[in-house]
Tab-separated table of C-alpha atoms in Angstrom:
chain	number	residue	atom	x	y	z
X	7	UNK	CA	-126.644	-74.220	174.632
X	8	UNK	CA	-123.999	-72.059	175.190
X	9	UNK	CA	-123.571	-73.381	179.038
X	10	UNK	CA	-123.485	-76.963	177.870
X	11	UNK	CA	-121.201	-76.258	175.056
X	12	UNK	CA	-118.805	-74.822	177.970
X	13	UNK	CA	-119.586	-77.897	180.185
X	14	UNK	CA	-118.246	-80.428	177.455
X	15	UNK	CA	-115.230	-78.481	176.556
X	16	UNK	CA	-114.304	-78.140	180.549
X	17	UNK	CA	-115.275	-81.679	181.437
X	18	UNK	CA	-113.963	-83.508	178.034
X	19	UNK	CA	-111.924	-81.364	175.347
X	20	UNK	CA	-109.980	-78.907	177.974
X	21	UNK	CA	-109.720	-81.704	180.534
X	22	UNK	CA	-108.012	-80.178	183.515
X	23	UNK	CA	-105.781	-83.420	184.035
X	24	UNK	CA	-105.086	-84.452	180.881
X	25	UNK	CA	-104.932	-81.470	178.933
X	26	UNK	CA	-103.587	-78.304	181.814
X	27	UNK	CA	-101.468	-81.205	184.155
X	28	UNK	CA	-102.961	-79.974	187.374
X	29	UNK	CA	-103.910	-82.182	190.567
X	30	UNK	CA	-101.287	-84.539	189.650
X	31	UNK	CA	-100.363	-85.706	192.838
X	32	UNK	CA	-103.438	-86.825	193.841
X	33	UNK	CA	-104.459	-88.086	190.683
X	34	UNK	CA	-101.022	-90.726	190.708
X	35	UNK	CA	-100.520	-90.845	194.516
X	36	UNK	CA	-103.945	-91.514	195.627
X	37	UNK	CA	-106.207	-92.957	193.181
X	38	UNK	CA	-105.008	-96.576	194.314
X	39	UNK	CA	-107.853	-97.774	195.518
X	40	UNK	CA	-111.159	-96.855	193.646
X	41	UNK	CA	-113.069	-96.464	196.996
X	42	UNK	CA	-110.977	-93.900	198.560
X	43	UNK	CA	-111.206	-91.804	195.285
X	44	UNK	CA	-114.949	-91.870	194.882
X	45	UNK	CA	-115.130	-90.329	198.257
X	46	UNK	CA	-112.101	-87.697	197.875
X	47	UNK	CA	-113.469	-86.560	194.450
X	48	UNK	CA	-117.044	-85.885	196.106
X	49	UNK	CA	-115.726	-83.727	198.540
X	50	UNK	CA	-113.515	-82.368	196.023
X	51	UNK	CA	-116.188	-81.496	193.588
X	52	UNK	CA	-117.749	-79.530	196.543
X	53	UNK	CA	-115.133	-77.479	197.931
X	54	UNK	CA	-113.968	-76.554	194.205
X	55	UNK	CA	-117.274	-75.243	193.088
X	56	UNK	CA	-117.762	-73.184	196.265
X	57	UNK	CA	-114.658	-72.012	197.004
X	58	UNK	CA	-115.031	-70.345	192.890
X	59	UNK	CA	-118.188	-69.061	193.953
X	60	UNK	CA	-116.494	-67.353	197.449
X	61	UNK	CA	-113.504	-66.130	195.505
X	62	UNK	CA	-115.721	-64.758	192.830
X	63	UNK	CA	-117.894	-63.092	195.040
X	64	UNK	CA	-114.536	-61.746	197.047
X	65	UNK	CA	-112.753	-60.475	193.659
X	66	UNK	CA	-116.157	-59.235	191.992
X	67	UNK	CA	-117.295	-57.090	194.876
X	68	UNK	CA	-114.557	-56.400	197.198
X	69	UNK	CA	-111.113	-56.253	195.322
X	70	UNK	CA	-111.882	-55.025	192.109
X	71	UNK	CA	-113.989	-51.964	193.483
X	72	UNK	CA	-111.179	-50.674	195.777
X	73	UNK	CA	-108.177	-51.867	193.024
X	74	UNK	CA	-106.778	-54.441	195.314
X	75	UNK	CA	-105.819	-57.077	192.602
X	76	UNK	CA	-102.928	-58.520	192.718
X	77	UNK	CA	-103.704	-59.287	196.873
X	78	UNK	CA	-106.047	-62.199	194.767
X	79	UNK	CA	-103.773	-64.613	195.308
X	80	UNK	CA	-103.219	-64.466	198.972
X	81	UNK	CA	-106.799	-63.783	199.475
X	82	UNK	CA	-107.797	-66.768	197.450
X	83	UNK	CA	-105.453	-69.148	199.238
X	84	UNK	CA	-106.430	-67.749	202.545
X	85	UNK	CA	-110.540	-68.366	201.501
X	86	UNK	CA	-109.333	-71.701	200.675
X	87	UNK	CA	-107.634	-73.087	203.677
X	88	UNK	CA	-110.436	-71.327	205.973
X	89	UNK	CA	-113.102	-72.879	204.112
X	90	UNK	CA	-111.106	-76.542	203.832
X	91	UNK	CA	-111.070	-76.348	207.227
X	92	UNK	CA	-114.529	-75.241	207.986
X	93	UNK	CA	-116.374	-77.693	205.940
X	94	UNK	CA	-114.539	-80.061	207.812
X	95	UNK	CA	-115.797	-78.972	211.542
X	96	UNK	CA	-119.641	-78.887	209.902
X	97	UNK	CA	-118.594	-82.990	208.727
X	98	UNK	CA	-117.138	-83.596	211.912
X	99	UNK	CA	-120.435	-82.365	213.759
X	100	UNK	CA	-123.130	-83.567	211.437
X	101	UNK	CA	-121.963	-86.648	209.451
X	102	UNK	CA	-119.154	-88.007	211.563
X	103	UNK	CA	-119.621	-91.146	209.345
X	104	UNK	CA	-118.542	-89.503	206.009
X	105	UNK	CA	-115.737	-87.508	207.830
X	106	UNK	CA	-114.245	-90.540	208.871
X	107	UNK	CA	-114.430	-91.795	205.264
X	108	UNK	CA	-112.729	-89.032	203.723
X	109	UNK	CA	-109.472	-88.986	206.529
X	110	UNK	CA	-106.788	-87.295	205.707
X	111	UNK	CA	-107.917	-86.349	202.126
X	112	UNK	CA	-110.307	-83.709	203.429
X	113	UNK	CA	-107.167	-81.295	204.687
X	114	UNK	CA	-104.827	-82.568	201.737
X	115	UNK	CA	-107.910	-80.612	199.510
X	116	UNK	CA	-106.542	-77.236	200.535
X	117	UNK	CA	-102.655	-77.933	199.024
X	118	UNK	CA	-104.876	-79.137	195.542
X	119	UNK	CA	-104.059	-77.135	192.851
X	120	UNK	CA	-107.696	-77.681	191.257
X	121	UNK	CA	-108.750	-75.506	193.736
X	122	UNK	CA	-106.582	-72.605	193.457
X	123	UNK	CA	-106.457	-72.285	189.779
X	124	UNK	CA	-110.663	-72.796	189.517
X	125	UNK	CA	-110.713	-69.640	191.504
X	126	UNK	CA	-107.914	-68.249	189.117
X	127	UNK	CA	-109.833	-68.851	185.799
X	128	UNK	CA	-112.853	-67.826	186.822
X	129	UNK	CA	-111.985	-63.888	187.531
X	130	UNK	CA	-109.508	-64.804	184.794
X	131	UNK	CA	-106.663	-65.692	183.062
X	132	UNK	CA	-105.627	-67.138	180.208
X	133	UNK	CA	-107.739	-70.460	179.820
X	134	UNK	CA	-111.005	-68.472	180.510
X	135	UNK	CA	-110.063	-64.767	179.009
X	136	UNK	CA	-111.505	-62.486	180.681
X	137	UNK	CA	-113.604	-62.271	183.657
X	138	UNK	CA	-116.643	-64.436	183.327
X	139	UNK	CA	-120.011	-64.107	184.525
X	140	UNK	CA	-121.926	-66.063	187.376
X	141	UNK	CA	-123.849	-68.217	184.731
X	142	UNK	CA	-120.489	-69.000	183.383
X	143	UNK	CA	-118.917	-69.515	186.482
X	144	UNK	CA	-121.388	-71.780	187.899
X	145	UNK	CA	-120.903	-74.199	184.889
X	146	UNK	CA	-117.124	-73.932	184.166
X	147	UNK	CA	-116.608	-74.287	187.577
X	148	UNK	CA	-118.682	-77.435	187.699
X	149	UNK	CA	-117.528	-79.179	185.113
X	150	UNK	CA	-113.774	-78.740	185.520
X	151	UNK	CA	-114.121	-80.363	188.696
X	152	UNK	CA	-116.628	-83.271	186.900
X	153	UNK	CA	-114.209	-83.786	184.655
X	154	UNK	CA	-111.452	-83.490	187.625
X	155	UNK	CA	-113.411	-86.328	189.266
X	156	UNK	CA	-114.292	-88.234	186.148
X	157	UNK	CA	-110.522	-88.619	185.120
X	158	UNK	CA	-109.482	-89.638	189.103
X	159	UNK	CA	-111.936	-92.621	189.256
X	160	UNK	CA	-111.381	-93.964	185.637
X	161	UNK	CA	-107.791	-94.184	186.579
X	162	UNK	CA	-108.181	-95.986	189.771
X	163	UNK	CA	-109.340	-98.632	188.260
X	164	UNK	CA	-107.165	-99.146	186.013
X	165	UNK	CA	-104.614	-98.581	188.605
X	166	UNK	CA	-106.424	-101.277	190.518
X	167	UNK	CA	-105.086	-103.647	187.677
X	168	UNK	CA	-101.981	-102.389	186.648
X	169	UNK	CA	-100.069	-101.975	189.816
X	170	UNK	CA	-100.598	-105.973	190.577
X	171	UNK	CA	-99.848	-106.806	187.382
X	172	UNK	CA	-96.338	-109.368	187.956
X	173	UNK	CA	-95.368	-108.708	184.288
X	174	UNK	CA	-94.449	-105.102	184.616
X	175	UNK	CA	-90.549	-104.521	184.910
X	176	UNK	CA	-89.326	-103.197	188.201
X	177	UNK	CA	-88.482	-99.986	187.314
X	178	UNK	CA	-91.188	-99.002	186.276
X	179	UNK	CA	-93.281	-99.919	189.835
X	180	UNK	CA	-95.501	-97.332	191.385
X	181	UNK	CA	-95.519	-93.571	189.762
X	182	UNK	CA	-93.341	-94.564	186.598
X	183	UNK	CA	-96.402	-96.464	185.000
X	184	UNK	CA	-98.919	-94.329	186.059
X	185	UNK	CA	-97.752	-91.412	184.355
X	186	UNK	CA	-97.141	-93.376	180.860
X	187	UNK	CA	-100.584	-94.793	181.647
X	188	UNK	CA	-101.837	-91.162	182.286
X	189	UNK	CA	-100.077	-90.091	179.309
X	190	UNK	CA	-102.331	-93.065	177.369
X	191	UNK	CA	-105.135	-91.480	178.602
X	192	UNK	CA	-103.886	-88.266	177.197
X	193	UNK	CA	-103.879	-89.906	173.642
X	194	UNK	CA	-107.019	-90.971	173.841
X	195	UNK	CA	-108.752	-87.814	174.998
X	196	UNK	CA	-106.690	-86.059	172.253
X	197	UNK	CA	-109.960	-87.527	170.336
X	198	UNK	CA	-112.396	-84.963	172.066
X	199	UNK	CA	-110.525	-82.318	170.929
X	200	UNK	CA	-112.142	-81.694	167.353
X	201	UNK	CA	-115.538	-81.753	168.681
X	202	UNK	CA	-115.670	-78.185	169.754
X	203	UNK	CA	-114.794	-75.263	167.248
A	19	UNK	CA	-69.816	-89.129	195.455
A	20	UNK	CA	-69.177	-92.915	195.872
A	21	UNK	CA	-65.360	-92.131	196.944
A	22	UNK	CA	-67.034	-89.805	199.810
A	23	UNK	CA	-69.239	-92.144	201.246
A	24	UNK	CA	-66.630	-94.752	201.557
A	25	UNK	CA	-64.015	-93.230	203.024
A	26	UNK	CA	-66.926	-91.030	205.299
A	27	UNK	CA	-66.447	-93.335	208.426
A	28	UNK	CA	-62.712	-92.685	209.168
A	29	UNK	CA	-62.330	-88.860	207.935
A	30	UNK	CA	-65.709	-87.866	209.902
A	31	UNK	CA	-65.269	-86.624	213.218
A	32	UNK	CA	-62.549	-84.067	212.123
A	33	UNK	CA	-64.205	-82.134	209.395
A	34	UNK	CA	-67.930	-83.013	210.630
A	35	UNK	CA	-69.393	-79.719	210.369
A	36	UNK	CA	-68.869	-78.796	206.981
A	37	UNK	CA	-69.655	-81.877	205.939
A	38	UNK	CA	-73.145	-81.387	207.467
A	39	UNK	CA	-73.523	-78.295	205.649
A	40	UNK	CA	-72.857	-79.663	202.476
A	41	UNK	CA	-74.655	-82.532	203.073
A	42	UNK	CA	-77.694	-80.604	203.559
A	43	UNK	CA	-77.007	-78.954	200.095
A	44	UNK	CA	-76.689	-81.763	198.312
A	45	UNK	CA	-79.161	-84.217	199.910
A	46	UNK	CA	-82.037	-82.172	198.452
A	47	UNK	CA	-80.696	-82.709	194.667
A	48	UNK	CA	-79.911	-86.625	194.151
A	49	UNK	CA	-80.917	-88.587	197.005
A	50	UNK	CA	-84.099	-86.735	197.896
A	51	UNK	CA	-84.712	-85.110	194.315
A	52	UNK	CA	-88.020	-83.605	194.736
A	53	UNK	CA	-88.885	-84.183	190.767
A	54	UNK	CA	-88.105	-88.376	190.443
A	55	UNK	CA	-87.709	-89.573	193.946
A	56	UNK	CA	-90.417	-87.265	196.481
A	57	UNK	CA	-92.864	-86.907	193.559
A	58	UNK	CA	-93.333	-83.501	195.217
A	59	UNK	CA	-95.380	-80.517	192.862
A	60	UNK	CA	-95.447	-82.633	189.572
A	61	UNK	CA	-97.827	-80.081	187.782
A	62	UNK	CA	-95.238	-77.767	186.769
A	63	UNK	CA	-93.249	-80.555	185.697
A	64	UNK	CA	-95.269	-81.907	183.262
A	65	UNK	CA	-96.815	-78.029	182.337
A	66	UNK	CA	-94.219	-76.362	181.982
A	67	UNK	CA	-91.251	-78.475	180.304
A	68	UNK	CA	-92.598	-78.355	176.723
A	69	UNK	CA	-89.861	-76.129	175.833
A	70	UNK	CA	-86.432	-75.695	177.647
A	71	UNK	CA	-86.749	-71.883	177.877
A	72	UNK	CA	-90.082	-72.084	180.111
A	73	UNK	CA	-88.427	-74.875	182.294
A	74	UNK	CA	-85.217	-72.906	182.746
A	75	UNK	CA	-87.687	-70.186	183.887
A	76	UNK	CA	-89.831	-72.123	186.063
A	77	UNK	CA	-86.974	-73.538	188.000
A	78	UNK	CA	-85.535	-70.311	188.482
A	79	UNK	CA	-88.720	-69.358	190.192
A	80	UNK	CA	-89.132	-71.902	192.396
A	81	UNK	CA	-85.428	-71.639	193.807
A	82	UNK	CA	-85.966	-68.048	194.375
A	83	UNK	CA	-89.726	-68.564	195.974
A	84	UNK	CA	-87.932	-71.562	197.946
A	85	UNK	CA	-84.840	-69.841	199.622
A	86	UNK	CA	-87.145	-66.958	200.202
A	87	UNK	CA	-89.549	-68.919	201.818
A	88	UNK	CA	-87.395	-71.142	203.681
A	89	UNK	CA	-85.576	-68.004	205.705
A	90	UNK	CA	-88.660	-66.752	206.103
A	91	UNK	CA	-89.854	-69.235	207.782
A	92	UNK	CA	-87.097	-70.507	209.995
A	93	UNK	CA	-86.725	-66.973	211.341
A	94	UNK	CA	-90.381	-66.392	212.446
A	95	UNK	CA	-90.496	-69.844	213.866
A	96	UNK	CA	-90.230	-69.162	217.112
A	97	UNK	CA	-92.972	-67.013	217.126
A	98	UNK	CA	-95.225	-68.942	215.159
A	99	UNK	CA	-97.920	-70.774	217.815
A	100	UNK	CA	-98.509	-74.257	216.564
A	101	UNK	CA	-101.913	-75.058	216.141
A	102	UNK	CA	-102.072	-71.731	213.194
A	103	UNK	CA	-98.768	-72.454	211.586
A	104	UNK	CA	-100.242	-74.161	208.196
A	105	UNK	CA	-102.067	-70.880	207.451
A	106	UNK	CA	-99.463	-68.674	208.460
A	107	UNK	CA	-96.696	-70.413	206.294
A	108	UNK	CA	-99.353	-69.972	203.782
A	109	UNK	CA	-99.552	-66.653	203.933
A	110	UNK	CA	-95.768	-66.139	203.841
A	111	UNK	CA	-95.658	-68.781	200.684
A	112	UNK	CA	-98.685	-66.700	199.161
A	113	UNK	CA	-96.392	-63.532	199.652
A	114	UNK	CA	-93.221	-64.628	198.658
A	115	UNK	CA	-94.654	-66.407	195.329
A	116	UNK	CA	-96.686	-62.848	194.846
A	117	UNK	CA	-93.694	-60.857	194.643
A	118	UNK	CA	-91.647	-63.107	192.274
A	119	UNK	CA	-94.835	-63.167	190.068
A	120	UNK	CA	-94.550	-59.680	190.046
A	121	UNK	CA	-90.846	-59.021	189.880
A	122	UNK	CA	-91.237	-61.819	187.077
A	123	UNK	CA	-93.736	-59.928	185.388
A	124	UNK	CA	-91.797	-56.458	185.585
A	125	UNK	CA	-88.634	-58.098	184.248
A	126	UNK	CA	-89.310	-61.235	182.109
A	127	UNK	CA	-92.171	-60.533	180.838
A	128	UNK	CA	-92.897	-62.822	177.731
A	129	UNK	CA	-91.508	-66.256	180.514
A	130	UNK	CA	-94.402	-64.647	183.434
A	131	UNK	CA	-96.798	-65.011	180.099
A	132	UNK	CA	-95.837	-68.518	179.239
A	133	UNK	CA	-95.595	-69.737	182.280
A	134	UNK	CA	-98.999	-67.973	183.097
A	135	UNK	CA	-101.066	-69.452	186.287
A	136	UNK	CA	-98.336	-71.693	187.084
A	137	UNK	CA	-96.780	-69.213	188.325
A	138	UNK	CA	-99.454	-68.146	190.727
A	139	UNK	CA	-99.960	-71.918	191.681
A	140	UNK	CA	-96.233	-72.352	193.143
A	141	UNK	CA	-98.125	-71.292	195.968
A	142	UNK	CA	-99.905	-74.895	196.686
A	143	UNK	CA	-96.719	-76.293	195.029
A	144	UNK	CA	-95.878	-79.716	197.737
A	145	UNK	CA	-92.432	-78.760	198.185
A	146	UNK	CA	-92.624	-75.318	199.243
A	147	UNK	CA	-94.852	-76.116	202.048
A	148	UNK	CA	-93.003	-79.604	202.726
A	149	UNK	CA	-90.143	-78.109	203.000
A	150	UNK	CA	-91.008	-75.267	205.960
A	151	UNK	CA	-92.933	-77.880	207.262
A	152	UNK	CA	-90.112	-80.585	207.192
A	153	UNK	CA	-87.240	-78.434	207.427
A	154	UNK	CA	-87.279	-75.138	207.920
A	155	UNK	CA	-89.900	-74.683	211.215
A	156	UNK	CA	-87.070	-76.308	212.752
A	157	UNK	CA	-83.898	-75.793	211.846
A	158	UNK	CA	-81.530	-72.465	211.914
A	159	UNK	CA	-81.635	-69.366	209.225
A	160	UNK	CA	-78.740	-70.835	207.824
A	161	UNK	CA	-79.274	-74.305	207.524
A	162	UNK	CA	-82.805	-73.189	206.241
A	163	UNK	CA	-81.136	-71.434	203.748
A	164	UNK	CA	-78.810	-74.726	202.188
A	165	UNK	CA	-81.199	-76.339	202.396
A	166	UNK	CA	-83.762	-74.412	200.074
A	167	UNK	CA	-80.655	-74.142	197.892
A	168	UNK	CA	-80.269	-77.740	197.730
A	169	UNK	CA	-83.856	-78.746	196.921
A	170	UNK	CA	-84.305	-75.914	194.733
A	171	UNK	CA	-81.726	-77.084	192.635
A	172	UNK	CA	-82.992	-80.458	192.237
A	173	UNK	CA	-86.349	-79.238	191.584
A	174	UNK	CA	-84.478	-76.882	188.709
A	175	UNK	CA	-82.428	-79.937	187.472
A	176	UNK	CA	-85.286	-82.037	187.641
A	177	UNK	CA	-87.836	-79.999	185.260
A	178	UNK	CA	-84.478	-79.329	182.880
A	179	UNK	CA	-83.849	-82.807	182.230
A	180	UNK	CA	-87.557	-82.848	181.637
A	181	UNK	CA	-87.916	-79.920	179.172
A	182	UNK	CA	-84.726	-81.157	177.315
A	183	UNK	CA	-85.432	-84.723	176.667
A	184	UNK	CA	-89.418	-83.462	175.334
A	185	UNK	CA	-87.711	-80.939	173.298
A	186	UNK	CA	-84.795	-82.603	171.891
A	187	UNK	CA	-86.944	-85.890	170.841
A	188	UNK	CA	-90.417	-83.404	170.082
A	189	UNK	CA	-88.430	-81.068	167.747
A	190	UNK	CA	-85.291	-82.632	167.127
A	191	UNK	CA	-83.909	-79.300	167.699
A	192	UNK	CA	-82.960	-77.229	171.081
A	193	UNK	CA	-83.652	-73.244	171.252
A	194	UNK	CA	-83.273	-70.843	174.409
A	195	UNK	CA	-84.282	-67.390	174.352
A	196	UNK	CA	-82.968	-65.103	176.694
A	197	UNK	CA	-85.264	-64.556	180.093
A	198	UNK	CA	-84.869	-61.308	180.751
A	199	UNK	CA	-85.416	-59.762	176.657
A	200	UNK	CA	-87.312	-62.721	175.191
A	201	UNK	CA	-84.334	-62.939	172.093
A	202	UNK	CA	-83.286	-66.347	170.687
A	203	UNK	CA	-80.076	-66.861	171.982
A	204	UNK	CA	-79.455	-70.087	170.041
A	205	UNK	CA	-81.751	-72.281	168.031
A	206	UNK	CA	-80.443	-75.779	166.837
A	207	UNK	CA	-81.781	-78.250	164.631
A	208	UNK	CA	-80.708	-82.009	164.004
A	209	UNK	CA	-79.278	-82.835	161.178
A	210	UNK	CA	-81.102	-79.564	159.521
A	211	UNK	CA	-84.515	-77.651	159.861
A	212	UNK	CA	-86.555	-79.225	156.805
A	213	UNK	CA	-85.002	-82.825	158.793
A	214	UNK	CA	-86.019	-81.706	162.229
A	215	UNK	CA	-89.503	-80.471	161.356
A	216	UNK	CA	-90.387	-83.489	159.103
A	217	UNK	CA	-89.252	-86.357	161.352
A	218	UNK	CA	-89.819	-84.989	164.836
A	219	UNK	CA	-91.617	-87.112	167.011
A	220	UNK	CA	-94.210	-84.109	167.900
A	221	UNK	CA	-96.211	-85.987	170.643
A	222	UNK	CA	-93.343	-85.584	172.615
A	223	UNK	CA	-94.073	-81.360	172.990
A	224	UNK	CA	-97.897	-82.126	173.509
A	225	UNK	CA	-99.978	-83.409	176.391
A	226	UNK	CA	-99.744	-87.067	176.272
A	227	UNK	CA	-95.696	-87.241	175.397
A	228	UNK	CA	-95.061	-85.163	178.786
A	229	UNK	CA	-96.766	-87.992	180.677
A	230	UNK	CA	-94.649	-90.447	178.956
A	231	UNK	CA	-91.595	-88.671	178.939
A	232	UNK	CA	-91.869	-88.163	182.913
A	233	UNK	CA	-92.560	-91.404	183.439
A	234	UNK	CA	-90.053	-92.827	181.102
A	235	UNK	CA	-87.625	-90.752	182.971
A	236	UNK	CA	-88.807	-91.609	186.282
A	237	UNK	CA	-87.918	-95.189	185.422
A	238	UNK	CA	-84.789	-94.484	184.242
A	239	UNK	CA	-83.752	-92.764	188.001
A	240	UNK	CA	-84.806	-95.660	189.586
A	241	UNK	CA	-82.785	-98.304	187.638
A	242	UNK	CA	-80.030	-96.013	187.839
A	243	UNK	CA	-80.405	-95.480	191.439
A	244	UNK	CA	-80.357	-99.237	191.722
A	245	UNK	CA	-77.654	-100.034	189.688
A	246	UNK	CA	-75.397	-97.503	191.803
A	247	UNK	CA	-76.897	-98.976	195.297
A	248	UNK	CA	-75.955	-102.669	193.891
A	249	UNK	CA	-72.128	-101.432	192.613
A	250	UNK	CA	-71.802	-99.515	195.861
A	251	UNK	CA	-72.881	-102.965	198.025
A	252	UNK	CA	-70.618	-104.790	195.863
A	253	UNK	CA	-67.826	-102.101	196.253
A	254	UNK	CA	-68.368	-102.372	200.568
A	255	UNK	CA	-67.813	-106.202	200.394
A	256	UNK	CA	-65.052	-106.300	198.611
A	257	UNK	CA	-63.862	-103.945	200.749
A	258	UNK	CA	-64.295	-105.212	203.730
A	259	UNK	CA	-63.233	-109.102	202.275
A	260	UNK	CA	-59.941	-107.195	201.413
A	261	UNK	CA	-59.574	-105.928	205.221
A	262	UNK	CA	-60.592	-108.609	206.685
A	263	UNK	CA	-57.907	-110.579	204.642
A	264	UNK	CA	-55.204	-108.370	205.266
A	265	UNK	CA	-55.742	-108.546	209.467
A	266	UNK	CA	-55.460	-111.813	209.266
């Protein structure tokens, strides 16, 4: 109960779009065209959830035992881009066809500040409290990026629509209306936010 | 501005050097803002800009992690093979941004708490590693330098314009405490407090009005930036009809 209870509030209430603002470039700049997203957030769900479990294992065992700290940031980054890049060899070897689908998106995954800040929360900060535990970290990770993924492929379809649409002034062409559509979005998952505590 | 563009053609070859410098300064602010023209690290923007005091601070970081970063960069880049140079400007980002955190965390200590893990995630922030890959892997210490200046400026302005229009319209009011002690310095209120804090639009400080606000603003640049670029045009022909007329 406890797990799921953490699920919904990562994936829904405490959306990490909506509700923390991060992966916003993607989230306006790419989600154009739904296709393209369901494939990025796949691979994006993937590298998020074990790149938390690497950097957990890292801080857990290795940095906290010999009160190296505050090198979690470079070590993180470092675990990041190395494991971007080797999850894109493995593709490249054994399912050239899905490599070529995901393009440039696979690399652009590292510079994704989903990533990073998963990896943050779960040893923790302020989000998560304190350090969690590798039930919780399994789920939260997870979820955020479900709900990461969720959020990216709503929009594109809706950006699908919008961006064609002749009526809209010219001003407001390309990122302008996606962020006031975004911040629509925002309303409406205000909503979620009574169902938990 | 407009005056120096027009009049750029004859006066150039004589003072073309500083010119260059101070182009490079200033492109990074208007015409390649990083905030409402690049679209480069929006997270902060919207994150951090519910109050002016954590914008202030946030753009203060990211003009110190930038310069830093920036002559970092264009000094080692001779030595840098190419094929590795993502990770190692990484590394050097990941350095520089650990340092502030913890200078920021020594000194200003209640901003490093607001601010919180956006401080740590400057580190995948676009612009930082645009900008040493666009810039300053190629260019001189100096140059490298101006430039960081420049587009950490416009970042700065950028997430101030944000933080003030969400917090003048949220709150009807404006406050800034000091970075360094955490005091209020000043705290204003429309009309007066009971006024502000009745009639405040509050979405505006919460999650969906700093989507709205952003792109409200973003719109704004644009026909602005439009406007000018159509005056400007109009400005050139008439300038040109009037030369052309007086030659002949």
């Amino acid at each position: 109960m406890e797990y799921i209870l953490l699920a919904i509030s990562a994936i829904l209430v405490g959306n990490i779009i909506l509700t923390r603002f991060l992966g916003i470039c993607p989230f306006v700049g790419v989600s154009k065209s739904p296709k393209n997203t369901l494939g990025m957030s796949g691979a994006l769900i993937a590298v998020v959830f074990l790149s938390a479990i690497l950097a957990y294992a890292l801080h857990r065992y290795v940095l906290v035992p010999l009160n190296l700290e505050y090198l979690k940031l470079i070590a993180f980054i470092l675990i990041i881009a190395s494991f971007v890049q080797f999850a894109e060899m493995l593709l490249k070897k054994f399912m050239p066809a899905l490599y070529k689908a995901l393009g440039i998106y696979l690399p652009l995954i590292t510079t994704n500040c989903v990533v990073l800040t998963v990896s943050l929360d779960v040893v923790g900060t302020k989000v998560t409290g304190a350090l969690l535990n590798w039930g919780e970290m399994l789920t939260y990770s997870l979820a955020t990026a479900v709900g990461y993924a969720l959020i990216i492929i709503l929009f594109s379809y809706i950006q699908l629509r919008m961006q064609n649409s002749p009526k809209l002034p010219k001003p407001f062409k390309g990122n302008a209306i996606a962020l006031i559509t975004a911040g629509m979005m925002a309303m409406a998952f205000l909503a979620f936010s009574g169902m938990i505590k | 501005m407009d005056e120096q563009k027009l009049t750029t053609p004859s006066e150039q070859p004589p003072v073309k050097k500083s010119k260059g410098k101070w182009k490079l300064l200033t492109t990074g602010i208007i015409a390649e803002n990083p905030i409402f023209v690049l679209f480069l690290g929006m997270c902060p923007v919207l994150a951090t800009t519910s109050s002016f005091s954590s914008a202030f601070g946030m753009g203060l970081a990211v003009i110190a992690v930038l310069m830093l970063t920036n002559v970092l960069i264009s000094l080692v880049r001779k030595w840098v093979p190419n094929e590795i140079r993502i990770p190692i400007y990484i590394v050097i980002i990941a350095s520089v941004v650990t340092i502030v955190e913890m200078l920021m965390n020594a000194f200003m200590f209640d901003l490093a708490q607001t601010l919180g893990v956006y401080l740590s995630i400057i580190v995948v922030n676009c612009i930082i590693l645009g900008r040493a890959e666009a810039f300053a892997s190629k260019n001189t210490v100096l140059d490298s330098l101006l430039d960081g200046i420049g587009t950490g400026i416009g970042y700065f302005l950028g997430v101030v314009i944000v933080a003030l229009a969400r917090e003048l319209i949220g709150t009807f009011g404006l406050g800034f405490k000091n970075p360094f002690t955490g005091d209020v310095v000043f705290q204003l209120y429309f009309i007066s407090k009971e006024f502000a804090q009745k009639y405040a639009i509050n979405i505006f400080t919460g999650n969906a009005g700093a989507f709205i606000m952003y792109g409200l603003l973003t719109a704004g640049f644009i026909a602005l930036n439009e406007t000018v670029k159509q005056k400007q045009a109009a400005k050139a022909k008439k300038l040109v009809a009037q030369t052309a007329g007086g030659q002949q």
